[in-house]
Tab-separated table of C-alpha atoms in Angstrom:
chain	number	residue	atom	x	y	z
A	1	UNK	CA	-35.101	-0.443	15.236
A	2	UNK	CA	-33.948	3.073	14.875
A	3	UNK	CA	-33.154	3.401	18.134
A	4	UNK	CA	-30.559	0.308	18.496
A	5	UNK	CA	-28.866	1.666	15.004
A	6	UNK	CA	-28.522	4.809	16.915
A	7	UNK	CA	-27.041	3.325	19.996
A	8	UNK	CA	-24.741	1.027	17.896
A	9	UNK	CA	-23.464	3.978	16.321
A	10	UNK	CA	-23.289	6.192	19.456
A	11	UNK	CA	-21.118	3.225	20.863
A	12	UNK	CA	-18.630	3.181	17.809
A	13	UNK	CA	-18.076	6.935	17.750
A	14	UNK	CA	-16.950	6.234	21.779
A	15	UNK	CA	-15.225	3.524	21.199
A	16	UNK	CA	-13.412	5.589	18.368
A	17	UNK	CA	-12.632	8.574	20.562
A	18	UNK	CA	-10.880	6.418	22.673
A	19	UNK	CA	-8.634	4.584	20.876
A	20	UNK	CA	-7.722	8.069	18.730
A	21	UNK	CA	-3.604	9.181	19.090
A	22	UNK	CA	-1.114	11.005	17.326
A	23	UNK	CA	0.305	8.268	16.347
A	24	UNK	CA	-2.140	6.447	14.749
A	25	UNK	CA	-3.282	9.320	12.788
A	26	UNK	CA	0.107	9.922	12.194
A	27	UNK	CA	0.758	6.583	10.899
A	28	UNK	CA	-2.441	7.189	8.483
A	29	UNK	CA	-1.020	10.357	6.791
A	30	UNK	CA	2.433	9.373	6.505
A	31	UNK	CA	1.254	6.291	4.451
A	32	UNK	CA	-0.938	8.545	2.019
A	33	UNK	CA	1.835	11.114	1.912
A	34	UNK	CA	4.208	7.925	0.530
A	35	UNK	CA	1.681	6.730	-1.431
A	36	UNK	CA	1.066	10.338	-3.103
A	37	UNK	CA	4.432	10.306	-3.517
A	38	UNK	CA	5.564	7.350	-4.844
A	39	UNK	CA	3.312	4.819	-6.892
A	40	UNK	CA	1.289	8.424	-7.880
A	41	UNK	CA	4.695	9.420	-9.577
A	42	UNK	CA	3.966	6.433	-11.582
A	43	UNK	CA	0.332	7.170	-11.995
A	44	UNK	CA	1.301	10.679	-13.532
A	45	UNK	CA	3.589	8.783	-16.213
A	46	UNK	CA	1.277	6.785	-17.414
A	47	UNK	CA	-1.340	9.818	-17.639
A	48	UNK	CA	2.118	11.406	-20.133
A	49	UNK	CA	1.839	8.244	-21.735
A	50	UNK	CA	-1.700	8.403	-22.918
A	51	UNK	CA	-1.453	12.366	-23.711
A	52	UNK	CA	-4.348	12.947	-21.420
A	53	UNK	CA	-5.327	16.808	-19.953
A	54	UNK	CA	-4.545	17.901	-16.254
A	55	UNK	CA	-8.595	18.040	-15.977
A	56	UNK	CA	-8.326	13.912	-16.614
A	57	UNK	CA	-5.382	13.594	-14.423
A	58	UNK	CA	-7.365	15.430	-11.528
A	59	UNK	CA	-10.114	13.062	-12.149
A	60	UNK	CA	-7.437	9.916	-12.018
A	61	UNK	CA	-6.584	11.074	-8.925
A	62	UNK	CA	-9.815	12.080	-7.379
A	63	UNK	CA	-11.057	8.607	-8.230
A	64	UNK	CA	-8.640	6.448	-6.974
A	65	UNK	CA	-8.541	8.367	-3.845
A	66	UNK	CA	-11.530	8.439	-3.226
A	67	UNK	CA	-11.866	4.654	-4.082
A	68	UNK	CA	-8.949	4.107	-1.359
A	69	UNK	CA	-10.528	5.791	0.983
A	70	UNK	CA	-13.634	4.653	1.512
A	71	UNK	CA	-12.798	0.808	1.297
A	72	UNK	CA	-10.436	1.381	3.410
A	73	UNK	CA	-12.455	3.585	6.028
A	74	UNK	CA	-15.306	1.090	5.924
A	75	UNK	CA	-13.201	-2.134	6.432
A	76	UNK	CA	-11.147	-0.757	9.301
A	77	UNK	CA	-14.234	0.492	11.069
A	78	UNK	CA	-16.361	-2.937	10.281
A	79	UNK	CA	-13.530	-5.677	10.861
A	80	UNK	CA	-11.704	-3.372	13.479
A	81	UNK	CA	-8.594	-4.119	11.605
A	82	UNK	CA	-6.037	-1.069	10.204
A	83	UNK	CA	-6.621	-2.104	6.370
A	84	UNK	CA	-4.772	0.120	4.294
A	85	UNK	CA	-6.570	-0.128	0.670
A	86	UNK	CA	-4.469	1.877	-2.491
A	87	UNK	CA	-4.347	1.865	-6.338
A	88	UNK	CA	-2.462	-1.254	-7.864
A	89	UNK	CA	0.857	0.346	-8.029
A	90	UNK	CA	2.000	-2.456	-10.158
A	91	UNK	CA	-1.031	-2.588	-12.348
A	92	UNK	CA	-0.197	1.446	-13.084
A	93	UNK	CA	3.371	0.361	-14.168
A	94	UNK	CA	1.220	-1.621	-17.505
A	95	UNK	CA	-0.512	1.564	-18.288
A	96	UNK	CA	2.927	2.847	-19.595
A	97	UNK	CA	3.757	0.445	-21.395
A	98	UNK	CA	0.194	0.116	-22.945
A	99	UNK	CA	-0.495	3.871	-23.731
A	100	UNK	CA	-1.225	5.450	-26.040
A	101	UNK	CA	-2.191	2.000	-27.970
A	102	UNK	CA	-4.730	1.870	-25.607
A	103	UNK	CA	-7.805	4.055	-25.800
A	104	UNK	CA	-8.657	5.280	-22.462
A	105	UNK	CA	-11.935	4.045	-23.171
A	106	UNK	CA	-10.733	-0.154	-23.666
A	107	UNK	CA	-8.699	0.617	-20.174
A	108	UNK	CA	-11.791	1.472	-18.273
A	109	UNK	CA	-13.425	-1.577	-19.721
A	110	UNK	CA	-10.553	-3.179	-18.455
A	111	UNK	CA	-10.344	-2.238	-15.354
A	112	UNK	CA	-14.266	-3.020	-14.933
A	113	UNK	CA	-13.227	-6.670	-16.021
A	114	UNK	CA	-10.605	-6.891	-13.714
A	115	UNK	CA	-12.588	-5.750	-10.585
A	116	UNK	CA	-15.155	-8.458	-11.678
A	117	UNK	CA	-12.466	-11.207	-11.480
A	118	UNK	CA	-10.809	-10.133	-8.816
A	119	UNK	CA	-14.288	-10.241	-6.906
A	120	UNK	CA	-14.996	-13.727	-7.987
A	121	UNK	CA	-11.857	-15.261	-6.964
A	122	UNK	CA	-12.660	-13.027	-3.551
A	123	UNK	CA	-16.003	-14.471	-2.305
A	124	UNK	CA	-14.667	-18.270	-3.699
A	125	UNK	CA	-12.816	-18.204	-0.584
A	126	UNK	CA	-9.705	-19.626	-3.147
A	127	UNK	CA	-7.280	-16.379	-1.926
A	128	UNK	CA	-7.787	-17.572	1.677
A	129	UNK	CA	-6.715	-21.362	0.724
A	130	UNK	CA	-4.087	-20.349	-1.170
A	131	UNK	CA	-2.371	-17.834	1.917
A	132	UNK	CA	-2.965	-20.516	4.619
A	133	UNK	CA	-0.996	-22.282	2.719
A	134	UNK	CA	2.308	-19.725	2.856
A	135	UNK	CA	4.449	-20.169	5.393
A	136	UNK	CA	4.614	-17.182	8.558
A	137	UNK	CA	8.784	-17.294	7.250
A	138	UNK	CA	8.186	-17.062	3.763
A	139	UNK	CA	5.862	-14.597	3.955
A	140	UNK	CA	8.056	-12.361	6.460
A	141	UNK	CA	10.891	-12.829	3.919
A	142	UNK	CA	8.890	-11.512	1.354
A	143	UNK	CA	7.403	-8.287	2.929
A	144	UNK	CA	11.207	-7.953	4.470
A	145	UNK	CA	12.443	-7.987	0.884
A	146	UNK	CA	9.801	-5.587	-0.391
A	147	UNK	CA	10.278	-2.804	1.793
A	148	UNK	CA	14.711	-3.402	3.019
A	149	UNK	CA	14.429	-1.947	-0.965
A	150	UNK	CA	12.672	1.333	0.953
A	151	UNK	CA	15.335	1.575	4.038
A	152	UNK	CA	18.348	1.116	1.921
A	153	UNK	CA	17.197	3.852	-0.751
A	154	UNK	CA	16.898	6.293	1.893
A	155	UNK	CA	20.226	6.262	3.091
A	156	UNK	CA	21.427	7.035	-1.058
A	157	UNK	CA	20.375	10.819	-0.768
A	158	UNK	CA	23.077	11.438	1.139
A	159	UNK	CA	25.087	11.492	-1.881
A	160	UNK	CA	23.011	14.314	-3.369
A	161	UNK	CA	21.675	16.066	-0.277
A	162	UNK	CA	23.637	14.959	2.477
A	163	UNK	CA	22.839	17.910	5.201
A	164	UNK	CA	18.953	16.658	4.728
A	165	UNK	CA	20.160	13.383	4.772
A	166	UNK	CA	22.389	13.147	8.202
A	167	UNK	CA	19.917	16.142	9.901
A	168	UNK	CA	17.117	13.836	9.197
A	169	UNK	CA	18.627	10.609	10.061
A	170	UNK	CA	19.786	12.397	13.421
A	171	UNK	CA	16.542	13.698	14.505
A	172	UNK	CA	14.854	10.300	13.787
A	173	UNK	CA	17.410	8.578	16.056
A	174	UNK	CA	17.004	11.278	18.958
A	175	UNK	CA	13.451	12.129	18.969
A	176	UNK	CA	12.406	8.349	18.925
A	177	UNK	CA	14.245	7.899	22.156
A	178	UNK	CA	13.035	11.182	23.404
A	179	UNK	CA	9.474	11.633	22.155
A	180	UNK	CA	8.953	7.579	19.427
A	181	UNK	CA	5.353	8.393	19.631
A	182	UNK	CA	6.147	12.011	18.271
A	183	UNK	CA	8.749	11.005	15.818
A	184	UNK	CA	7.677	10.447	12.407
A	185	UNK	CA	5.317	13.563	12.718
A	186	UNK	CA	8.451	16.249	13.635
A	187	UNK	CA	10.831	14.682	11.373
A	188	UNK	CA	8.305	15.269	8.797
A	189	UNK	CA	7.871	19.277	10.038
A	190	UNK	CA	11.621	18.862	10.032
A	191	UNK	CA	12.034	17.531	6.075
A	192	UNK	CA	9.440	20.097	5.056
A	193	UNK	CA	11.607	23.232	6.601
A	194	UNK	CA	14.936	21.798	5.349
A	195	UNK	CA	13.583	20.812	1.831
A	196	UNK	CA	12.212	24.359	1.730
A	197	UNK	CA	15.385	26.097	3.103
A	198	UNK	CA	18.259	24.017	1.769
A	199	UNK	CA	16.556	21.966	-0.245
A	200	UNK	CA	15.360	24.957	-2.643
A	201	UNK	CA	11.469	23.827	-2.698
A	202	UNK	CA	8.831	26.589	-3.266
A	203	UNK	CA	5.851	25.609	-1.509
A	204	UNK	CA	3.865	29.200	-3.190
A	205	UNK	CA	3.932	27.332	-6.067
A	206	UNK	CA	1.498	24.939	-4.619
A	207	UNK	CA	-2.212	26.180	-5.121
A	208	UNK	CA	-5.537	24.720	-3.338
A	209	UNK	CA	-7.790	23.582	-6.296
A	210	UNK	CA	-10.756	21.415	-6.595
A	211	UNK	CA	-10.556	18.174	-8.934
A	212	UNK	CA	-13.647	17.504	-10.585
A	213	UNK	CA	-14.566	13.642	-11.790
A	214	UNK	CA	-14.964	13.131	-16.028
A	215	UNK	CA	-16.423	10.218	-16.783
A	216	UNK	CA	-15.363	7.688	-19.192
A	217	UNK	CA	-17.561	5.495	-21.340
A	218	UNK	CA	-16.190	1.950	-20.937
A	219	UNK	CA	-15.468	-0.089	-24.613
A	220	UNK	CA	-14.434	-3.769	-24.841
A	221	UNK	CA	-12.107	-5.982	-26.706
A	222	UNK	CA	-10.005	-9.135	-27.068
A	223	UNK	CA	-6.783	-7.111	-27.031
A	224	UNK	CA	-7.108	-4.211	-23.845
A	225	UNK	CA	-9.066	-7.471	-22.195
A	226	UNK	CA	-5.731	-9.985	-22.731
A	227	UNK	CA	-3.108	-6.714	-22.488
A	228	UNK	CA	-4.374	-5.116	-19.769
A	229	UNK	CA	-7.369	-6.764	-17.630
A	230	UNK	CA	-6.074	-10.506	-16.935
A	231	UNK	CA	-2.639	-8.924	-16.524
A	232	UNK	CA	-3.798	-6.393	-13.979
A	233	UNK	CA	-5.780	-9.342	-11.912
A	234	UNK	CA	-2.452	-11.464	-11.813
A	235	UNK	CA	-0.310	-8.378	-10.806
A	236	UNK	CA	-2.571	-7.135	-8.363
A	237	UNK	CA	-3.076	-10.412	-6.960
A	238	UNK	CA	0.139	-11.405	-6.333
A	239	UNK	CA	1.796	-8.090	-6.268
A	240	UNK	CA	-0.557	-6.640	-3.691
A	241	UNK	CA	-2.898	-8.752	-2.511
A	242	UNK	CA	-0.661	-11.591	-1.359
A	243	UNK	CA	1.822	-9.265	-0.041
A	244	UNK	CA	-0.546	-6.937	1.572
A	245	UNK	CA	-2.562	-9.955	3.623
A	246	UNK	CA	0.855	-11.687	4.370
A	247	UNK	CA	1.479	-8.524	6.375
A	248	UNK	CA	-1.593	-8.462	8.686
A	249	UNK	CA	-1.104	-11.824	8.909
A	250	UNK	CA	2.245	-11.256	9.944
A	251	UNK	CA	1.227	-8.243	12.067
A	252	UNK	CA	-1.505	-10.898	14.542
A	253	UNK	CA	-4.868	-9.806	12.414
A	254	UNK	CA	-6.287	-13.360	11.468
A	255	UNK	CA	-8.777	-11.217	8.767
A	256	UNK	CA	-9.879	-13.589	6.302
A	257	UNK	CA	-9.221	-11.919	2.875
A	258	UNK	CA	-12.937	-12.575	1.459
A	259	UNK	CA	-14.220	-9.403	2.358
A	260	UNK	CA	-11.335	-7.340	1.505
A	261	UNK	CA	-10.819	-8.062	-1.941
A	262	UNK	CA	-15.007	-7.813	-2.145
A	263	UNK	CA	-15.048	-4.438	-0.493
A	264	UNK	CA	-12.016	-2.933	-3.026
A	265	UNK	CA	-13.487	-4.845	-6.245
A	266	UNK	CA	-16.878	-3.038	-5.647
A	267	UNK	CA	-15.048	0.140	-5.294
A	268	UNK	CA	-12.718	-0.684	-8.493
A	269	UNK	CA	-15.748	-1.241	-10.000
A	270	UNK	CA	-17.363	2.350	-9.052
A	271	UNK	CA	-14.349	4.459	-9.581
A	272	UNK	CA	-13.409	2.760	-13.265
A	273	UNK	CA	-15.535	4.974	-15.082
A	274	UNK	CA	-13.777	7.846	-13.700
A	275	UNK	CA	-10.295	6.493	-14.813
A	276	UNK	CA	-9.159	5.151	-12.015
A	277	UNK	CA	-7.486	1.342	-11.869
A	278	UNK	CA	-8.062	-1.200	-9.297
A	279	UNK	CA	-8.066	-0.525	-5.863
A	280	UNK	CA	-6.209	-3.430	-3.765
A	281	UNK	CA	-5.732	-3.678	-0.233
A	282	UNK	CA	-1.727	-1.397	-0.044
A	283	UNK	CA	1.198	-3.703	0.955
A	284	UNK	CA	4.260	-1.133	1.357
A	285	UNK	CA	2.290	1.668	3.055
A	286	UNK	CA	0.378	-1.167	5.279
A	287	UNK	CA	3.420	-1.624	7.275
A	288	UNK	CA	3.086	1.988	8.760
A	289	UNK	CA	-0.574	0.817	10.082
A	290	UNK	CA	0.128	-2.671	11.330
A	291	UNK	CA	3.057	-2.249	13.697
A	292	UNK	CA	3.738	-0.669	17.118
A	293	UNK	CA	4.555	2.681	15.464
A	294	UNK	CA	1.292	3.261	15.172
A	295	UNK	CA	0.216	2.230	18.603
A	296	UNK	CA	1.326	-0.210	21.233
A	297	UNK	CA	-2.082	-2.219	21.294
A	298	UNK	CA	-2.832	-3.894	18.178
A	299	UNK	CA	-6.795	-3.691	19.098
A	300	UNK	CA	-6.397	-0.012	18.589
A	301	UNK	CA	-4.546	0.038	15.193
A	302	UNK	CA	-8.073	0.192	12.790
A	303	UNK	CA	-7.927	4.011	13.845
A	304	UNK	CA	-4.803	4.608	11.507
A	305	UNK	CA	-6.626	2.456	8.863
A	306	UNK	CA	-10.166	4.746	9.274
A	307	UNK	CA	-7.161	7.676	9.146
A	308	UNK	CA	-5.664	7.258	6.141
A	309	UNK	CA	-9.022	6.920	4.197
A	310	UNK	CA	-9.606	9.916	5.566
A	311	UNK	CA	-6.335	11.790	4.280
A	312	UNK	CA	-7.582	9.574	1.328
A	313	UNK	CA	-10.898	11.766	0.677
A	314	UNK	CA	-8.850	15.217	1.510
A	315	UNK	CA	-5.935	14.186	-1.040
A	316	UNK	CA	-8.540	13.301	-3.345
A	317	UNK	CA	-10.452	16.542	-3.256
A	318	UNK	CA	-7.102	18.498	-3.530
A	319	UNK	CA	-6.116	15.993	-6.787
A	320	UNK	CA	-4.564	19.044	-8.441
A	321	UNK	CA	-3.228	20.557	-5.718
A	322	UNK	CA	-1.139	17.163	-4.784
A	323	UNK	CA	0.237	17.305	-8.349
A	324	UNK	CA	2.047	20.502	-7.759
A	325	UNK	CA	2.771	19.583	-4.771
A	326	UNK	CA	5.157	16.685	-5.430
A	327	UNK	CA	6.841	18.667	-8.455
A	328	UNK	CA	7.939	21.073	-5.865
A	329	UNK	CA	9.382	19.048	-3.039
A	330	UNK	CA	13.238	17.624	-3.744
A	331	UNK	CA	12.697	13.768	-4.661
A	332	UNK	CA	15.523	12.754	-1.870
A	333	UNK	CA	13.084	14.167	0.925
A	334	UNK	CA	10.231	11.758	0.085
A	335	UNK	CA	12.583	8.615	-0.121
A	336	UNK	CA	14.497	9.646	3.664
A	337	UNK	CA	10.663	10.143	5.128
A	338	UNK	CA	9.494	6.659	3.455
A	339	UNK	CA	12.549	4.739	4.638
A	340	UNK	CA	12.578	6.241	7.937
A	341	UNK	CA	9.405	5.554	8.591
A	342	UNK	CA	9.648	1.825	7.694
A	343	UNK	CA	12.485	0.998	9.911
A	344	UNK	CA	10.073	-0.571	12.418
A	345	UNK	CA	8.076	-2.754	9.529
A	346	UNK	CA	11.241	-3.816	8.579
A	347	UNK	CA	12.606	-4.489	11.556
A	348	UNK	CA	9.748	-6.623	12.683
A	349	UNK	CA	9.905	-8.840	9.245
A	350	UNK	CA	13.212	-9.555	9.282
A	351	UNK	CA	12.892	-11.207	12.854
A	352	UNK	CA	10.164	-12.795	11.259
A	353	UNK	CA	12.357	-14.144	8.860
A	354	UNK	CA	15.064	-15.298	11.349
A	355	UNK	CA	12.899	-16.352	14.282
A	356	UNK	CA	10.991	-19.287	12.243
A	357	UNK	CA	14.197	-21.642	12.529
A	358	UNK	CA	12.253	-25.104	10.976
A	359	UNK	CA	12.596	-23.225	7.340
A	360	UNK	CA	15.053	-20.158	8.011
A	361	UNK	CA	17.295	-21.034	5.223
A	362	UNK	CA	14.247	-20.814	2.989
A	363	UNK	CA	12.868	-17.767	4.688
A	364	UNK	CA	16.370	-16.138	3.880
A	365	UNK	CA	15.749	-17.324	0.040
A	366	UNK	CA	12.723	-15.858	-0.135
A	367	UNK	CA	14.481	-12.225	1.165
A	368	UNK	CA	17.222	-12.374	-0.805
A	369	UNK	CA	14.696	-13.504	-3.882
A	370	UNK	CA	12.631	-10.700	-3.236
A	371	UNK	CA	15.197	-8.004	-2.167
A	372	UNK	CA	16.417	-8.691	-5.684
A	373	UNK	CA	13.959	-6.750	-7.839
A	374	UNK	CA	14.021	-9.505	-10.388
A	375	UNK	CA	11.006	-9.593	-12.873
A	376	UNK	CA	10.612	-12.670	-14.927
A	377	UNK	CA	7.091	-13.141	-17.264
A	378	UNK	CA	6.523	-9.999	-16.526
A	379	UNK	CA	5.859	-10.747	-12.794
A	380	UNK	CA	7.609	-9.362	-10.251
A	381	UNK	CA	10.255	-10.261	-7.091
A	382	UNK	CA	7.367	-10.717	-4.853
A	383	UNK	CA	5.450	-13.057	-6.786
A	384	UNK	CA	8.930	-15.126	-7.504
A	385	UNK	CA	10.289	-14.424	-3.844
A	386	UNK	CA	7.110	-16.513	-2.718
A	387	UNK	CA	7.580	-19.409	-5.188
A	388	UNK	CA	10.893	-20.013	-4.912
A	389	UNK	CA	11.319	-19.698	-1.275
A	390	UNK	CA	8.369	-22.450	-0.830
A	391	UNK	CA	10.012	-24.442	-3.521
A	392	UNK	CA	13.048	-24.222	-1.000
A	393	UNK	CA	10.884	-25.239	2.056
A	394	UNK	CA	9.141	-27.970	0.210
A	395	UNK	CA	12.310	-29.692	-0.742
A	396	UNK	CA	14.445	-28.412	2.408
A	397	UNK	CA	11.841	-28.859	5.435
A	398	UNK	CA	9.176	-30.799	3.750
A	399	UNK	CA	10.154	-33.639	1.968
A	400	UNK	CA	12.820	-35.108	4.497
A	401	UNK	CA	15.944	-33.799	2.907
A	402	UNK	CA	18.312	-31.811	5.013
A	403	UNK	CA	21.190	-29.422	3.909
A	404	UNK	CA	24.632	-31.014	4.462
A	405	UNK	CA	26.144	-30.567	7.739
A	406	UNK	CA	29.242	-28.552	7.484
A	407	UNK	CA	32.506	-29.985	8.428
A	408	UNK	CA	33.846	-29.437	11.532
């Protein structure tokens, strides 16, 4: 038995060494970089609202990073699919509005409740059944709408830092032509050099320091359950798992949601005791690891998911360092890097939106609603984009009602 396990382990190691590529590792790194520079900022805002100490913030960063790392590595390795996990960005935004009225202990209790509810949703298979009824064009339109904002924001940096913007864009275009596999890592290095040279970023202020976990005793109350736990379940399922699973499906992976929801919920349960909010499948950063930029062969892109987890492990251990690093880098650099890195994913999803000829108009409606950034009843544009687009799909394409033809 032991010999068979060892043989299996050696076979897996051999496969990983053969499937390894610079582009996959780069995709995993960029996904972590963008997570720390984007959704992590919301995390810091929530920590400031709660008036917690720097040590507690480091514990939060450590918890969510380790939770995302271990769940992502495990799922990517076992399923051989680029499963990129992260913490719930819309859920973190909820915290900003609830602190300091909500205690840390109540927040942890709410995290645990949310993890258990999502676990039940996952193992019962209800989420998979709902996902099967979302047409491909609607899913692509939703993802295109989410990612479009990041692409357009990249070029807005020209107003405040024109040299950085045009230099990185020019470098991207030239390197995409000459060295496509190493394009983003070279653009990253150039951007850091420009951020230091012309942006005034002082990297000497960044010091290596380890994060230490801080245990928080959970407390439960009806107030925290209704104001945080249940909304956290709702925004995590609609704002993370729905688009995250949709991008996996649109990239050609038919992996069921059940194991992903189950494993991320277990990770959420553990990290909650150290201040970590719900672990979910990533949506925006997942697009970096599921497309051709990660690897031409879809069967080898799982390495990007594993690489993403490894970099999360490193980032989590040096949580305090991550905090200081993004304090010195200009926000324009981060916006540019994210926008350029997501061009491939934006292109693929826009093509997926318009290629579904039998429900193209409904797909475009989904795209426009999602890209608008609308919010209603506490639910974001990704959710409403799917709802409005699905309604248009039913009326225009499933109920026999055809749009009126245009006059000649």
